XYZ file of C-alpha atoms in Angstrom:
449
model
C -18.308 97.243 36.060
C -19.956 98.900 39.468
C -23.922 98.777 39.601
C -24.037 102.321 40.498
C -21.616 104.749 38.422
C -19.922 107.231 41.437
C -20.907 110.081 39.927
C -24.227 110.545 39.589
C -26.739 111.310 42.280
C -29.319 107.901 42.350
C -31.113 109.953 45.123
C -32.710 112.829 42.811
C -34.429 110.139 40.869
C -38.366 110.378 40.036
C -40.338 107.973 41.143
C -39.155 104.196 38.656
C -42.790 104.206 37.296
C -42.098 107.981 35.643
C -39.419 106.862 33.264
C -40.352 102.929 33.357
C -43.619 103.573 31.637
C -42.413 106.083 28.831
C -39.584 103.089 28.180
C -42.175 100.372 27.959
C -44.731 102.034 26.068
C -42.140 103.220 23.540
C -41.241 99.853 23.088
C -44.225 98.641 22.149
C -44.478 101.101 19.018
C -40.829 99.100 18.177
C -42.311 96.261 16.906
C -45.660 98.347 15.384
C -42.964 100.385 13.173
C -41.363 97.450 12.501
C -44.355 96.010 11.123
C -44.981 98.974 9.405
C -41.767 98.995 7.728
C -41.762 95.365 6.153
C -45.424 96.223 4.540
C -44.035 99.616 3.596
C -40.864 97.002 1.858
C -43.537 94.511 1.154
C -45.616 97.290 -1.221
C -48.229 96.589 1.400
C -50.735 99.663 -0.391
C -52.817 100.804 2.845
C -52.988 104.561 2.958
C -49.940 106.777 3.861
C -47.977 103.818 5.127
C -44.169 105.065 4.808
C -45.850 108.576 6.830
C -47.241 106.430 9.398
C -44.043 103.914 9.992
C -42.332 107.270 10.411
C -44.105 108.432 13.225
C -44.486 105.046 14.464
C -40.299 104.813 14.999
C -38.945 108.344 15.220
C -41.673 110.004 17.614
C -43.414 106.364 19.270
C -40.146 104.573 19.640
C -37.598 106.844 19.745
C -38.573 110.382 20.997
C -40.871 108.166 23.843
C -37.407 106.842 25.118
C -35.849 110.038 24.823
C -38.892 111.741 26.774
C -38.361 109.261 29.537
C -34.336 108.936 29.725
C -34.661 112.977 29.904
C -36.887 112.819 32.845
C -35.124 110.259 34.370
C -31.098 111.148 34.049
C -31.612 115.140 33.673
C -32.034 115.200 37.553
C -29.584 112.600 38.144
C -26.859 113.816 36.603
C -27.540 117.510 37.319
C -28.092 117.230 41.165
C -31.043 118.539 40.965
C -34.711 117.746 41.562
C -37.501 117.149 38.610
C -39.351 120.231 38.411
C -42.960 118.011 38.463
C -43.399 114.211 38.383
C -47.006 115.008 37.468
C -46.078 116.925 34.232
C -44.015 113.736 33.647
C -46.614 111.412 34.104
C -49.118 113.858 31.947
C -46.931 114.263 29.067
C -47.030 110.166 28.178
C -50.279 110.073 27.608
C -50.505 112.916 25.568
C -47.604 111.487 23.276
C -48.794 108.045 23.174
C -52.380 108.597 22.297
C -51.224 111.283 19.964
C -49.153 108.812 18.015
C -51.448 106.290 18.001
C -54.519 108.971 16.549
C -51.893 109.942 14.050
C -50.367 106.929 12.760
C -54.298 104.897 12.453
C -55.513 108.207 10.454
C -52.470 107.925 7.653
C -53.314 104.207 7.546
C -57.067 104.704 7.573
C -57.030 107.828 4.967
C -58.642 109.677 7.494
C -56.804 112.875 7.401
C -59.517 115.510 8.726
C -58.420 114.085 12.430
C -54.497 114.756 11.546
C -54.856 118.376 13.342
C -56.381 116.328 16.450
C -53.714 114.267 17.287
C -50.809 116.195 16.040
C -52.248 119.002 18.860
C -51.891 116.307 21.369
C -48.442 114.986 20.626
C -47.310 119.342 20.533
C -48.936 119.661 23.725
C -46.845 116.442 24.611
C -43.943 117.271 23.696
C -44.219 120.990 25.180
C -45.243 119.710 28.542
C -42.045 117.660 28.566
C -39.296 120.688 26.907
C -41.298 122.604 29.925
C -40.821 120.565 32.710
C -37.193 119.049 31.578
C -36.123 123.245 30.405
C -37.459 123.819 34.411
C -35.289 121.048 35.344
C -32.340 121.816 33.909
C -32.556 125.672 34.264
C -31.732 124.493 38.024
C -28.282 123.708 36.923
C -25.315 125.630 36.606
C -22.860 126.149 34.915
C -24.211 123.688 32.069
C -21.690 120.673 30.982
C -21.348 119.669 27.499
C -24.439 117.314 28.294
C -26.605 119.935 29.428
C -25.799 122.396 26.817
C -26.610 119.663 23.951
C -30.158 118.748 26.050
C -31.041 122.247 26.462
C -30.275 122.925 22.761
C -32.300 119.548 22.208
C -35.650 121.133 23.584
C -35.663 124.435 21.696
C -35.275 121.432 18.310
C -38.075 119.579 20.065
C -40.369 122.659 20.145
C -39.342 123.952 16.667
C -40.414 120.506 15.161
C -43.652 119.783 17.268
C -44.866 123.172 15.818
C -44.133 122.823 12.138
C -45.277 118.995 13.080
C -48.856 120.511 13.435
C -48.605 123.181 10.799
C -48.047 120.148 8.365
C -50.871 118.462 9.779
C -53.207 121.444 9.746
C -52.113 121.617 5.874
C -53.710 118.126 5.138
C -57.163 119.840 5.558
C -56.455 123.645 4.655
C -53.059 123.639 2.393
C -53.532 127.506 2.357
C -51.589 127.343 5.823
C -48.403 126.780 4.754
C -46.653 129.453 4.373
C -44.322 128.042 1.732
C -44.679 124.715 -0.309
C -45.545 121.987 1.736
C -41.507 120.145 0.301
C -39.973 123.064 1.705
C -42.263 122.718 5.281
C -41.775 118.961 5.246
C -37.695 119.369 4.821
C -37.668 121.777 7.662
C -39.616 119.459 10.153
C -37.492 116.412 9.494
C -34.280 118.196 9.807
C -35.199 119.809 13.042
C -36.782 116.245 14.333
C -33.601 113.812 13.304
C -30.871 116.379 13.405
C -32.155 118.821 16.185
C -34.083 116.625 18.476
C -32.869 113.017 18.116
C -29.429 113.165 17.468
C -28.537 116.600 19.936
C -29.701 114.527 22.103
C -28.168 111.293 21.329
C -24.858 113.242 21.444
C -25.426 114.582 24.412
C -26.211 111.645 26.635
C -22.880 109.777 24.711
C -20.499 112.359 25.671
C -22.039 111.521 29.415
C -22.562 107.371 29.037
C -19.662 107.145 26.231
C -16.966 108.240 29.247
C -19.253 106.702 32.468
C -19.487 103.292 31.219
C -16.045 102.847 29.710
C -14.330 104.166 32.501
C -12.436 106.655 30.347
C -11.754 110.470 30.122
C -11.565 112.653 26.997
C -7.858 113.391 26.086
C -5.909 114.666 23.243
C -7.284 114.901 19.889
C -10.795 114.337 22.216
C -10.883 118.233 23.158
C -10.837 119.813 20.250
C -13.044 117.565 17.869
C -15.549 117.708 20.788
C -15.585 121.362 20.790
C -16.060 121.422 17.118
C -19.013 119.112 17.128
C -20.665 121.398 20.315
C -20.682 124.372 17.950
C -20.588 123.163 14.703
C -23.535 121.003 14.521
C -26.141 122.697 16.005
C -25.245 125.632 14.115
C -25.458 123.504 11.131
C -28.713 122.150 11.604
C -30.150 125.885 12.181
C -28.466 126.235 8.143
C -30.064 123.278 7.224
C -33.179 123.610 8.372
C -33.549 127.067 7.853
C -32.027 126.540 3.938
C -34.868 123.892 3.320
C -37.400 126.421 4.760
C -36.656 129.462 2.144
C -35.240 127.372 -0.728
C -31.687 128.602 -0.182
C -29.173 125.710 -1.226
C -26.467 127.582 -0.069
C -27.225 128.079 3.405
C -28.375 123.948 2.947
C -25.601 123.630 1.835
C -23.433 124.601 4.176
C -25.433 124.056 7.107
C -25.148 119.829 5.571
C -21.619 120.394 5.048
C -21.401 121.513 8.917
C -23.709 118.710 10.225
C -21.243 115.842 8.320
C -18.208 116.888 9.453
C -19.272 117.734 13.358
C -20.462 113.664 13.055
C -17.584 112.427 11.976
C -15.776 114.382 14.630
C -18.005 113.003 17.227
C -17.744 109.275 16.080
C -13.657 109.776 16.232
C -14.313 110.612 20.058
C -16.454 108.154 20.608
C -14.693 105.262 18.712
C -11.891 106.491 20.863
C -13.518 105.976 24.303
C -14.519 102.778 22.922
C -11.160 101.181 21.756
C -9.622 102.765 25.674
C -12.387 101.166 27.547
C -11.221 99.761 30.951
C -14.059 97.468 31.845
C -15.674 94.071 29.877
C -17.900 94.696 26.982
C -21.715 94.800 27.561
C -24.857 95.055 24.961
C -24.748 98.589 25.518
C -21.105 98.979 24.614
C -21.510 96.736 21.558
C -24.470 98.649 20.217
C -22.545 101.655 20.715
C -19.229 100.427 18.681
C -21.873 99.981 15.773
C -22.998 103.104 16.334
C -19.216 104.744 16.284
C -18.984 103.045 12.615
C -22.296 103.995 11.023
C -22.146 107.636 12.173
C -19.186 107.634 10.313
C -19.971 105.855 7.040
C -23.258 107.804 6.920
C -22.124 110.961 7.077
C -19.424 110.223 4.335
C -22.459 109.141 2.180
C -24.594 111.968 3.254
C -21.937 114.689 1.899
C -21.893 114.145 -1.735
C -25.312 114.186 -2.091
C -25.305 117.605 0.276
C -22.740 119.262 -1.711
C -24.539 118.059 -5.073
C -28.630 119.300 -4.113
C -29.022 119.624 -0.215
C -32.795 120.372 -1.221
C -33.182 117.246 -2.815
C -36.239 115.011 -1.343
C -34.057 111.971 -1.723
C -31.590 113.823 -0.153
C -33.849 114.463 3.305
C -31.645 112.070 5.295
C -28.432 112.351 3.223
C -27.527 110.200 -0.333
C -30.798 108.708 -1.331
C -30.860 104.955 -0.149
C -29.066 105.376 2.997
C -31.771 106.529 5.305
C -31.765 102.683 7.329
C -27.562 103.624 8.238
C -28.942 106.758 10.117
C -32.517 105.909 11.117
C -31.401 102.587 12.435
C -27.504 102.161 12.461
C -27.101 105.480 14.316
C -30.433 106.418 16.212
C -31.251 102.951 16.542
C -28.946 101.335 18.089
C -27.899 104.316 20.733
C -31.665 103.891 21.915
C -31.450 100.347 22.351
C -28.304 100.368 24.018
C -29.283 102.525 26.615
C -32.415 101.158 26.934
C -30.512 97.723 27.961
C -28.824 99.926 30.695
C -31.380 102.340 31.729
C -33.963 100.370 32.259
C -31.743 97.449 34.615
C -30.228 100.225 36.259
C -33.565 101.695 37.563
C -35.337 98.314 38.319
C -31.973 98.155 39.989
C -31.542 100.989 42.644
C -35.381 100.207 43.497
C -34.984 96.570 44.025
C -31.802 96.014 45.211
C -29.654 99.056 46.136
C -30.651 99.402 49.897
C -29.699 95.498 50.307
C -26.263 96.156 49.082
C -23.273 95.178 51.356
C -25.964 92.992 53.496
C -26.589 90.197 51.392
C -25.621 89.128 47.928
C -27.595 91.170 45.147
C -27.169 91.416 41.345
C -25.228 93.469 39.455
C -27.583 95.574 36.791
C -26.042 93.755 33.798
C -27.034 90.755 35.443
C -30.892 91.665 35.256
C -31.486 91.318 31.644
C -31.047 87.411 29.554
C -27.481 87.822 28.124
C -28.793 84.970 25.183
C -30.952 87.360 23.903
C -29.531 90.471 23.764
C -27.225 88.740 21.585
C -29.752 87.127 19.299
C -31.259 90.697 19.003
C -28.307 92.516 18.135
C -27.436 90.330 15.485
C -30.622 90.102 13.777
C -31.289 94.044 14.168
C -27.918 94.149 12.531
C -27.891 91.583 9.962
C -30.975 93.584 9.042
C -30.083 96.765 9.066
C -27.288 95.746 6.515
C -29.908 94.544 4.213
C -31.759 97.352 4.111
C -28.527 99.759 3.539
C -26.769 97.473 0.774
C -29.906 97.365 -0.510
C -30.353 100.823 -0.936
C -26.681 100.921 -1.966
C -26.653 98.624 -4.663
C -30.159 98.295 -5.805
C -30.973 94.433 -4.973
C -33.260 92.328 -5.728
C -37.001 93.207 -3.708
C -35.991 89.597 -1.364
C -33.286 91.201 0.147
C -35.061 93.820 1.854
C -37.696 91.729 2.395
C -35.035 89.689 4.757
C -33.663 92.500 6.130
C -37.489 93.725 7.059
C -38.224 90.242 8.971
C -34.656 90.008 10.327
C -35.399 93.921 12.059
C -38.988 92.720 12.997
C -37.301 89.745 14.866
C -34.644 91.631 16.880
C -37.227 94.150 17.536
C -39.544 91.645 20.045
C -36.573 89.915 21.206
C -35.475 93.250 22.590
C -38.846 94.175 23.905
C -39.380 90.600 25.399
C -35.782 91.054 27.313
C -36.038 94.473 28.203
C -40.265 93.816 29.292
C -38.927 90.597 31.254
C -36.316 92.866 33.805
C -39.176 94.586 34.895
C -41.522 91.518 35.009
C -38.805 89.658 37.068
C -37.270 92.069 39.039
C -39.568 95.027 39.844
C -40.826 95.599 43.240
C -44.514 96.032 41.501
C -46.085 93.817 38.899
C -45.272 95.020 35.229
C -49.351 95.133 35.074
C -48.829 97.924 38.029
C -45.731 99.555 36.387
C -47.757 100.319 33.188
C -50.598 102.027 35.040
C -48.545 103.372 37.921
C -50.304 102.268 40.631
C -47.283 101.907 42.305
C -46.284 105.067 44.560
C -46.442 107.965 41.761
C -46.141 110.656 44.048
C -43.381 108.823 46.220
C -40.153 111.205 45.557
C -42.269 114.278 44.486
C -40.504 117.112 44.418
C -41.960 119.966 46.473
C -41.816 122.173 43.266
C -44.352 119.400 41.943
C -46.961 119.967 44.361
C -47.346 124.052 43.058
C -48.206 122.763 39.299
């Protein structure tokens, strides 16, 4: 496998503290959601807890990591510069302390602040669809890639702002304009559907093909071109169903949503099994991935067809939610994570040395010991969880599954924390408060913001 794929431009890069410091401060919520979740298993009673491990995973862990891989490959693979490394660096904070505000006041009961902090992580979120939707309005035509991120923003933006109606409807419920099921359905279809997985699907039709040294062929085209109209157009249905109460439009919009998944995991099972080059823990996580995409969304349809407005029925059948949340969205986020973050260390550190003296290859940054140990007990866990919810099983089950997630959790953060420890040009002290040359690689459109 080459360090550097050949297509992509290294050169229109931000600056590696931009997207090094969204990746390492999303990984710290990791093991804070995983906490959360084995008290929330544990019937650990300590004010909205499920809410809170939520928000701790979805927007701390996972849209974090999204909000930096954005900023960082958007340029990259478009040719084209960041519109503003300091709208980058502003919209972390905003996020972080957001989340943080958010997730202590559904612990602490105190739910008076919810409008506080769920303004900051909107304003967050809208700094980054602003600067990214600048980014990307730079290049065109749009790829498949590019059409599913700039589809992701508009999701991002839709959720952020029923995100903060919901909170503003803890203190005055006469703001909702419908019941607060019907609000609450909307949000977390256009969060997991629209934000998360667009994007997730987006960035595998790019990484699925780089880093297996593949092209789609065949039966590829056309499932692909199903899943590029299809879903988002079911997710609209979806969400947009919950909203009014309509179970047809649910309906269909659920029925849309399954089947464009399914298509997708074909393709990407496909790149997978063709794959020219040795496998790697991003290539394993995705091959779990490929297989729980699949098995979800054959669960999720019954229970779609059946009562699409169903709270139990949020995430697909009741039970399942652990296949998608962590199966699916999990496991694409850490295995890109184990690439992204080795390749940028990488083309800081070592690219100008190459072909004058011997220098790493990125796979070789990260402790191959435990990225094994962490897969396995992230998916020995995840299991747990999902036969669990399955089949009902005793409350020690989950309870195993819980500790077994919490596990792989900081052995991924302690691998993926010690690449930049070990190999970064500045100290991981300096990474974290970017001290180390923010403005170096600041795009002249940055300095008119």
């Amino acid at each position: 496998m080459s360090a550097i794929p050949g297509d992509v431009d290294a050169d229109r890069q931000p600056p590696m503290t931009v997207p090094l410091r969204h990746f390492l401060v999303a990984s710290a919520f990791l093991p804070l959601g995983a906490v959360a979740g084995v008290a929330a298993v544990a019937d650990f009673r300590l004010g909205l807890l499920s809410l809170a491990h939520a928000h701790l995973l979805l927007v701390g862990w996972v849209c974090l990591t999204i909000a930096g891989a954005m900023t960082q490959f958007v340029p990259v693979w478009s040719g084209v510069d960041l519109h503003s490394t300091r709208l980058a660096a502003v919209q972390l904070p905003l996020i972080a302390v957001g989340v943080v505000g958010f997730a202590g006041c559904l612990l602490a009961g105190r739910l008076a602040l919810l409008p506080v902090f769920g303004a900051a992580m909107l304003l967050g979120f809208w700094v980054f669809v602003y600067n990214i939707g600048r980014t990307l309005a730079r290049a065109r035509p749009f790829d498949t890639t590019e059409r599913h991120f700039a589809l992701a923003l508009g999701f991002f933006a839709l959720a952020t702002l029923l995100g903060l109606l919901l909170a503003v409807g803890f203190v005055r419920p006469s703001v909702l304009p419908v019941p607060r099921p019907a609000v609450v359905g909307a949000h977390a279809t256009l969060a997991v559907f629209g934000a998360v997985l667009t994007t997730v699907l987006g960035a595998l039709y790019q990484l699925g093909t780089m880093f297996t040294q593949t092209e789609l062929h065949g039966i590829d085209v056309p499932l692909g071109r199903f899943e590029e109209f299809g879903y988002p157009a079911g997710v609209l249905l979806l969400a947009g169903g919950r909203f009014v109460g309509s179970a047809t439009a649910a309906r269909a919009g659920g029925v849309l949503v399954a089947l464009a998944l399914v298509a997708f995991a074909v393709v990407l099972a496909r790149r997978l099994r063709e794959t020219q080059v040795e496998r790697t823990p991003m290539l394993s996580r995705y091959a779990v991935v490929a297989a729980a995409t699949a098995v979800w969304a054959a669960l999720a349809l019954p229970a779609w067809l059946a009562d699409p407005l169903a709270r139990g029925a949020l995430l697909g059948r009741p039970g399942v939610s652990h296949l998608l949340l962590l199966g699916v969205v999990g496991f694409v986020v850490l295995g890109t994570v184990y690439h992204v973050v080795p390749f940028v260390v990488w083309v800081h550190r070592y690219s100008d040395r190459l072909g004058y003296e011997p220098v790493p290859m990125v796979d070789d940054l990260y402790d191959d010991r435990l990225a094994a140990a962490d897969f396995w007990c992230l998916l020995a866990g995840t299991a747990l969880l999902v036969a669990d919810g399955l089949f009902d099983l005793p409350s020690a089950v989950s309870a195993v599954g819980g500790v077994a997630i919490l596990a792989g959790t900081l052995l991924f953060v302690v691998n993926v924390a010690g690449v930049v420890r070990e190999h970064a040009p500045q100290s991981l002290f300096a990474v974290l408060l970017g001290t180390w040359a923010v403005d170096e690689g600041t795009s002249a459109s940055a300095e008119n913001d």
